Amino acid sequence: MFGLGRSKLPEKLSYEESRALAEKGSDKARADLAGRADLRPEVLYFLAEDPSSEVRRRIAANSLTPRQAYLILARDADEAVRAELAGRVAKLTGEQDQDAQAKTQRYVEETLELLARDQAVRVRRILSEALKSVADAPPQVIQSLARDAEDVVACPILEFSPLLSEQDLLEIISTSGATSRLCAISRRRDLGEAVSDAVVRCNDRAAVTELLSNTSAQIREETLDSLIDASVKQTSWQPPLVARPVLSASAVKKLAGFVAESLLKKLQSRSDLDPATAAAVAEVGRRFLEATA
């Protein structure tokens, strides 16, 4: 038997040796042991309750740690351990094959639910970032994170999660007028007209700017017309309005009547203008040059 306090572990360990190290090895030896990829599940499970937080943190990061240990680690007193687990366990929702996932799903879901309610913002933020684009994340966890009290937790989910329905978004908009959350929703890909209208009704300048800059967002023509009218005073909306992928002829002509020269040139260069609209914009440009000559 090798010394339990040796500085470097051997390349290969028997089960008996690994068990002895887990029980009586030095802090460093146990920490090195916790990061290995050749340990039996019961040894990893045992180390999940090790007195050293560094050992437990490495167990949380170890991909071979049995899922049953996650519930222990999710309740760990050390925030760093729980933060490590949040980044690791979230990935499991998309990494496992269906058979393996079915066998361990209960442990994973319960762990994610615990972490979504963690008292530390850091832990919930890490979980949110890890789950924001995961299509098969537990819906109840996504709902909890989307409504979190902290913007740094809620916003990644609001912007990216495919699990939020239009009704979810409308409810969140109606109950939270926070600019950061409205902006996150406004940046979502393929935003529907109903949600776009709800954002505009909030009359939040930054959120509307994000909405107009989101070229995949669907905005009703009537809503767009009202924003064009408002952009006479709210000039920060003019650049994204001019760059919108679809503008009616009347919208283009209206914008041409008051935007700056640089934006007028962008209107003139649009490839979707019909001949009559192109001629009307060109005439506005000619008059502008004459007036400034």
Short mmCIF file of C-alpha atoms in Angstrom, two decimals, residues 4-270:
data_model
loop_
_atom_site.label_atom_id
_atom_site.label_comp_id
_atom_site.label_asym_id
_atom_site.label_seq_id
_atom_site.Cartn_x
_atom_site.Cartn_y
_atom_site.Cartn_z
CA LEU A 4 -1.76 8.09 2.00
CA GLY A 5 -0.08 11.47 2.11
CA ARG A 6 2.06 11.13 -1.01
CA SER A 7 2.24 14.20 -3.26
CA LYS A 8 1.34 12.45 -6.51
CA LEU A 9 -1.13 9.65 -7.01
CA PRO A 10 -0.16 6.63 -9.13
CA GLU A 11 -1.52 6.35 -12.66
CA LYS A 12 -3.65 3.36 -11.69
CA LEU A 13 -5.50 2.77 -8.44
CA SER A 14 -7.29 -0.30 -7.20
CA TYR A 15 -10.69 0.09 -5.63
CA GLU A 16 -9.21 -0.63 -2.21
CA GLU A 17 -6.53 2.03 -2.69
CA SER A 18 -8.98 4.67 -3.87
CA ARG A 19 -11.30 3.89 -0.96
CA ALA A 20 -8.43 4.16 1.53
CA LEU A 21 -7.40 7.52 0.04
CA ALA A 22 -10.96 8.81 0.17
CA GLU A 23 -11.20 7.93 3.85
CA LYS A 24 -7.72 8.76 5.16
CA GLY A 25 -5.71 10.55 2.48
CA SER A 26 -4.41 14.10 2.81
CA ASP A 27 -6.49 17.06 1.58
CA LYS A 28 -4.37 17.24 -1.56
CA ALA A 29 -4.57 13.50 -2.21
CA ARG A 30 -8.35 13.52 -1.82
CA ALA A 31 -8.66 16.58 -4.09
CA ASP A 32 -6.56 14.85 -6.76
CA LEU A 33 -8.63 11.72 -6.30
CA ALA A 34 -11.89 13.66 -6.76
CA GLY A 35 -10.87 14.78 -10.24
CA ARG A 36 -9.99 11.33 -11.57
CA ALA A 37 -11.91 9.57 -14.32
CA ASP A 38 -11.26 6.01 -13.10
CA LEU A 39 -13.10 5.93 -9.77
CA ARG A 40 -16.03 3.75 -8.85
CA PRO A 41 -19.33 5.62 -8.33
CA GLU A 42 -19.45 4.75 -4.64
CA VAL A 43 -16.08 6.44 -4.05
CA LEU A 44 -17.24 9.59 -5.81
CA TYR A 45 -20.48 9.53 -3.83
CA PHE A 46 -18.51 9.19 -0.61
CA LEU A 47 -16.35 12.19 -1.50
CA ALA A 48 -19.45 14.34 -2.11
CA GLU A 49 -19.58 14.78 1.68
CA ASP A 50 -15.85 15.26 2.19
CA PRO A 51 -14.88 17.85 4.83
CA SER A 52 -12.77 19.74 2.25
CA SER A 53 -14.74 22.16 0.06
CA GLU A 54 -12.11 21.83 -2.69
CA VAL A 55 -12.69 18.07 -2.78
CA ARG A 56 -16.45 18.59 -3.00
CA ARG A 57 -16.01 21.23 -5.71
CA ARG A 58 -14.01 18.77 -7.82
CA ILE A 59 -16.64 16.11 -7.26
CA ALA A 60 -19.27 18.58 -8.52
CA ALA A 61 -17.16 19.13 -11.66
CA ASN A 62 -16.45 15.44 -12.28
CA SER A 63 -18.60 14.13 -15.14
CA LEU A 64 -18.60 10.63 -13.61
CA THR A 65 -20.11 11.71 -10.30
CA PRO A 66 -23.29 9.67 -9.77
CA ARG A 67 -26.48 11.68 -10.17
CA GLN A 68 -27.63 10.68 -6.68
CA ALA A 69 -24.76 12.81 -5.30
CA TYR A 70 -26.10 15.94 -6.99
CA LEU A 71 -28.80 16.38 -4.36
CA ILE A 72 -26.10 16.38 -1.67
CA LEU A 73 -23.94 18.86 -3.57
CA ALA A 74 -26.90 21.14 -4.36
CA ARG A 75 -27.35 21.64 -0.62
CA ASP A 76 -23.65 22.15 0.06
CA ALA A 77 -22.81 24.99 2.44
CA ASP A 78 -20.07 26.28 0.12
CA GLU A 79 -21.30 28.55 -2.69
CA ALA A 80 -18.35 27.59 -4.92
CA VAL A 81 -19.41 23.94 -4.81
CA ARG A 82 -22.98 24.77 -5.76
CA ALA A 83 -21.78 27.13 -8.52
CA GLU A 84 -19.58 24.39 -9.98
CA LEU A 85 -22.51 21.99 -9.88
CA ALA A 86 -24.84 24.52 -11.57
CA GLY A 87 -22.59 24.73 -14.60
CA ARG A 88 -22.10 20.98 -14.74
CA VAL A 89 -25.56 19.60 -14.11
CA ALA A 90 -27.27 21.97 -16.55
CA LYS A 91 -25.25 20.47 -19.39
CA LEU A 92 -26.62 17.01 -18.66
CA THR A 93 -30.05 17.93 -20.03
CA GLY A 94 -28.56 18.00 -23.51
CA GLU A 95 -25.63 15.58 -23.29
CA GLN A 96 -27.13 12.23 -22.36
CA ASP A 97 -28.77 9.76 -24.68
CA GLN A 98 -32.47 9.19 -24.06
CA ASP A 99 -32.04 5.93 -22.21
CA ALA A 100 -29.44 7.28 -19.81
CA GLN A 101 -31.41 10.46 -19.30
CA ALA A 102 -34.59 8.57 -18.44
CA LYS A 103 -32.80 6.66 -15.69
CA THR A 104 -31.33 9.73 -13.99
CA GLN A 105 -33.79 12.47 -14.94
CA ARG A 106 -35.38 12.60 -11.50
CA TYR A 107 -32.08 13.39 -9.80
CA VAL A 108 -31.13 15.97 -12.42
CA GLU A 109 -34.49 17.75 -12.30
CA GLU A 110 -34.60 17.86 -8.51
CA THR A 111 -31.06 19.24 -8.48
CA LEU A 112 -31.90 21.92 -11.02
CA GLU A 113 -34.98 22.92 -9.03
CA LEU A 114 -32.86 23.29 -5.89
CA LEU A 115 -30.25 25.36 -7.71
CA ALA A 116 -32.92 27.58 -9.30
CA ARG A 117 -33.98 28.51 -5.76
CA ASP A 118 -30.44 28.90 -4.45
CA GLN A 119 -29.91 31.86 -2.13
CA ALA A 120 -26.76 32.90 -4.02
CA VAL A 121 -27.34 35.03 -7.13
CA ARG A 122 -24.07 33.73 -8.56
CA VAL A 123 -25.35 30.14 -8.54
CA ARG A 124 -28.66 31.05 -10.17
CA ARG A 125 -26.89 33.20 -12.77
CA ILE A 126 -24.57 30.35 -13.75
CA LEU A 127 -27.57 28.03 -14.02
CA SER A 128 -29.46 30.54 -16.15
CA GLU A 129 -26.55 31.00 -18.56
CA ALA A 130 -26.13 27.24 -18.84
CA LEU A 131 -29.83 26.58 -19.49
CA LYS A 132 -30.77 29.61 -21.59
CA SER A 133 -30.72 27.79 -24.95
CA VAL A 134 -31.45 24.23 -23.80
CA ALA A 135 -34.62 22.98 -25.44
CA ASP A 136 -35.15 20.02 -23.12
CA ALA A 137 -34.53 21.78 -19.82
CA PRO A 138 -37.21 21.20 -17.16
CA PRO A 139 -39.99 23.73 -17.94
CA GLN A 140 -40.61 24.51 -14.26
CA VAL A 141 -36.97 25.48 -13.81
CA ILE A 142 -37.08 27.79 -16.83
CA GLN A 143 -40.27 29.43 -15.52
CA SER A 144 -38.61 30.02 -12.15
CA LEU A 145 -35.47 31.52 -13.66
CA ALA A 146 -37.45 33.72 -16.08
CA ARG A 147 -39.23 35.31 -13.14
CA ASP A 148 -36.21 35.55 -10.86
CA ALA A 149 -35.90 38.71 -8.77
CA GLU A 150 -32.46 39.45 -10.25
CA ASP A 151 -32.07 40.71 -13.82
CA VAL A 152 -28.76 38.87 -14.33
CA VAL A 153 -30.64 35.61 -13.74
CA ALA A 154 -33.87 36.34 -15.61
CA CYS A 155 -32.56 38.14 -18.70
CA PRO A 156 -30.60 35.29 -20.36
CA ILE A 157 -33.70 33.08 -20.14
CA LEU A 158 -35.99 35.86 -21.38
CA GLU A 159 -33.77 36.51 -24.38
CA PHE A 160 -32.91 32.98 -25.47
CA SER A 161 -35.01 30.20 -23.96
CA PRO A 162 -37.13 28.34 -26.54
CA LEU A 163 -39.33 27.08 -23.71
CA LEU A 164 -41.06 30.39 -23.07
CA SER A 165 -44.38 30.69 -24.87
CA GLU A 166 -45.91 33.88 -26.21
CA GLN A 167 -48.32 33.83 -23.28
CA ASP A 168 -45.40 33.53 -20.84
CA LEU A 169 -43.74 36.57 -22.40
CA LEU A 170 -46.94 38.64 -22.38
CA GLU A 171 -47.50 37.82 -18.71
CA ILE A 172 -43.92 38.75 -17.79
CA ILE A 173 -44.17 42.03 -19.72
CA SER A 174 -47.42 42.92 -17.93
CA THR A 175 -46.00 42.20 -14.47
CA SER A 176 -42.47 43.54 -14.89
CA GLY A 177 -41.77 46.94 -16.36
CA ALA A 178 -38.01 46.63 -15.88
CA THR A 179 -36.11 48.04 -18.84
CA SER A 180 -33.50 45.29 -18.79
CA ARG A 181 -36.13 42.56 -19.03
CA LEU A 182 -38.09 44.33 -21.75
CA CYS A 183 -34.85 44.74 -23.69
CA ALA A 184 -34.02 41.05 -23.30
CA ILE A 185 -37.44 40.04 -24.62
CA SER A 186 -37.13 42.54 -27.48
CA ARG A 187 -33.93 40.82 -28.64
CA ARG A 188 -35.54 37.36 -28.95
CA ARG A 189 -35.39 35.79 -32.38
CA ASP A 190 -38.61 35.66 -34.39
CA LEU A 191 -40.61 37.66 -31.89
CA GLY A 192 -44.33 37.65 -32.72
CA GLU A 193 -46.50 40.69 -33.37
CA ALA A 194 -48.46 40.37 -30.11
CA VAL A 195 -45.30 40.49 -27.99
CA SER A 196 -43.87 43.33 -30.08
CA ASP A 197 -47.05 45.33 -29.52
CA ALA A 198 -46.85 44.65 -25.77
CA VAL A 199 -43.27 45.95 -25.67
CA VAL A 200 -44.23 49.10 -27.56
CA ARG A 201 -47.15 49.76 -25.21
CA CYS A 202 -44.70 49.88 -22.30
CA ASN A 203 -43.29 53.06 -23.87
CA ASP A 204 -39.75 52.13 -22.86
CA ARG A 205 -37.29 53.92 -25.16
CA ALA A 206 -34.43 51.42 -24.78
CA ALA A 207 -36.69 48.40 -25.27
CA VAL A 208 -38.27 49.86 -28.42
CA THR A 209 -34.77 50.59 -29.78
CA GLU A 210 -33.85 46.93 -29.23
CA LEU A 211 -37.11 45.82 -30.84
CA LEU A 212 -36.55 47.93 -33.94
CA SER A 213 -32.96 46.68 -34.19
CA ASN A 214 -34.18 43.07 -34.04
CA THR A 215 -34.67 42.38 -37.74
CA SER A 216 -36.33 39.02 -37.03
CA ALA A 217 -39.05 40.60 -34.87
CA GLN A 218 -42.48 40.86 -36.46
CA ILE A 219 -44.01 44.32 -36.04
CA ARG A 220 -47.46 45.23 -37.33
CA GLU A 221 -47.52 47.95 -40.00
CA GLU A 222 -49.77 50.13 -37.83
CA THR A 223 -47.36 49.82 -34.91
CA LEU A 224 -44.40 50.60 -37.15
CA ASP A 225 -46.18 53.69 -38.50
CA SER A 226 -46.75 54.99 -34.97
CA LEU A 227 -43.08 54.47 -34.15
CA ILE A 228 -42.05 56.32 -37.31
CA ASP A 229 -44.19 59.25 -36.24
CA ALA A 230 -42.65 59.17 -32.76
CA SER A 231 -39.13 58.98 -34.20
CA VAL A 232 -39.36 62.61 -35.34
CA LYS A 233 -38.57 63.45 -31.71
CA GLN A 234 -37.09 60.10 -30.66
CA THR A 235 -34.24 60.28 -33.18
CA SER A 236 -32.42 57.21 -31.81
CA TRP A 237 -35.16 55.10 -33.42
CA GLN A 238 -34.49 56.42 -36.91
CA PRO A 239 -31.40 54.29 -37.79
CA PRO A 240 -33.04 50.95 -36.90
CA LEU A 241 -36.26 52.04 -38.63
CA VAL A 242 -34.41 52.81 -41.84
CA ALA A 243 -32.68 49.40 -41.60
CA ARG A 244 -35.90 47.39 -41.05
CA PRO A 245 -35.99 44.56 -43.63
CA VAL A 246 -39.60 45.25 -44.62
CA LEU A 247 -40.97 48.79 -44.95
CA SER A 248 -44.09 49.84 -46.80
CA ALA A 249 -43.83 52.50 -49.50
CA SER A 250 -45.67 54.97 -47.28
CA ALA A 251 -43.27 54.26 -44.41
CA VAL A 252 -40.24 54.87 -46.62
CA LYS A 253 -41.66 58.15 -47.94
CA LYS A 254 -42.54 59.32 -44.44
CA LEU A 255 -39.04 58.57 -43.14
CA ALA A 256 -37.48 60.29 -46.14
CA GLY A 257 -39.26 63.47 -45.12
CA PHE A 258 -37.29 64.03 -41.92
CA VAL A 259 -34.26 61.75 -41.50
CA ALA A 260 -30.68 63.02 -41.73
CA GLU A 261 -28.76 62.93 -45.00
CA SER A 262 -26.82 59.78 -44.11
CA LEU A 263 -30.05 57.90 -43.39
CA LEU A 264 -31.69 59.30 -46.50
CA LYS A 265 -28.88 57.76 -48.54
CA LYS A 266 -29.55 54.41 -46.88
CA LEU A 267 -33.21 54.70 -47.81
CA GLN A 268 -32.25 55.45 -51.40
CA SER A 269 -30.00 52.37 -51.51
CA ARG A 270 -32.71 49.93 -50.40
#
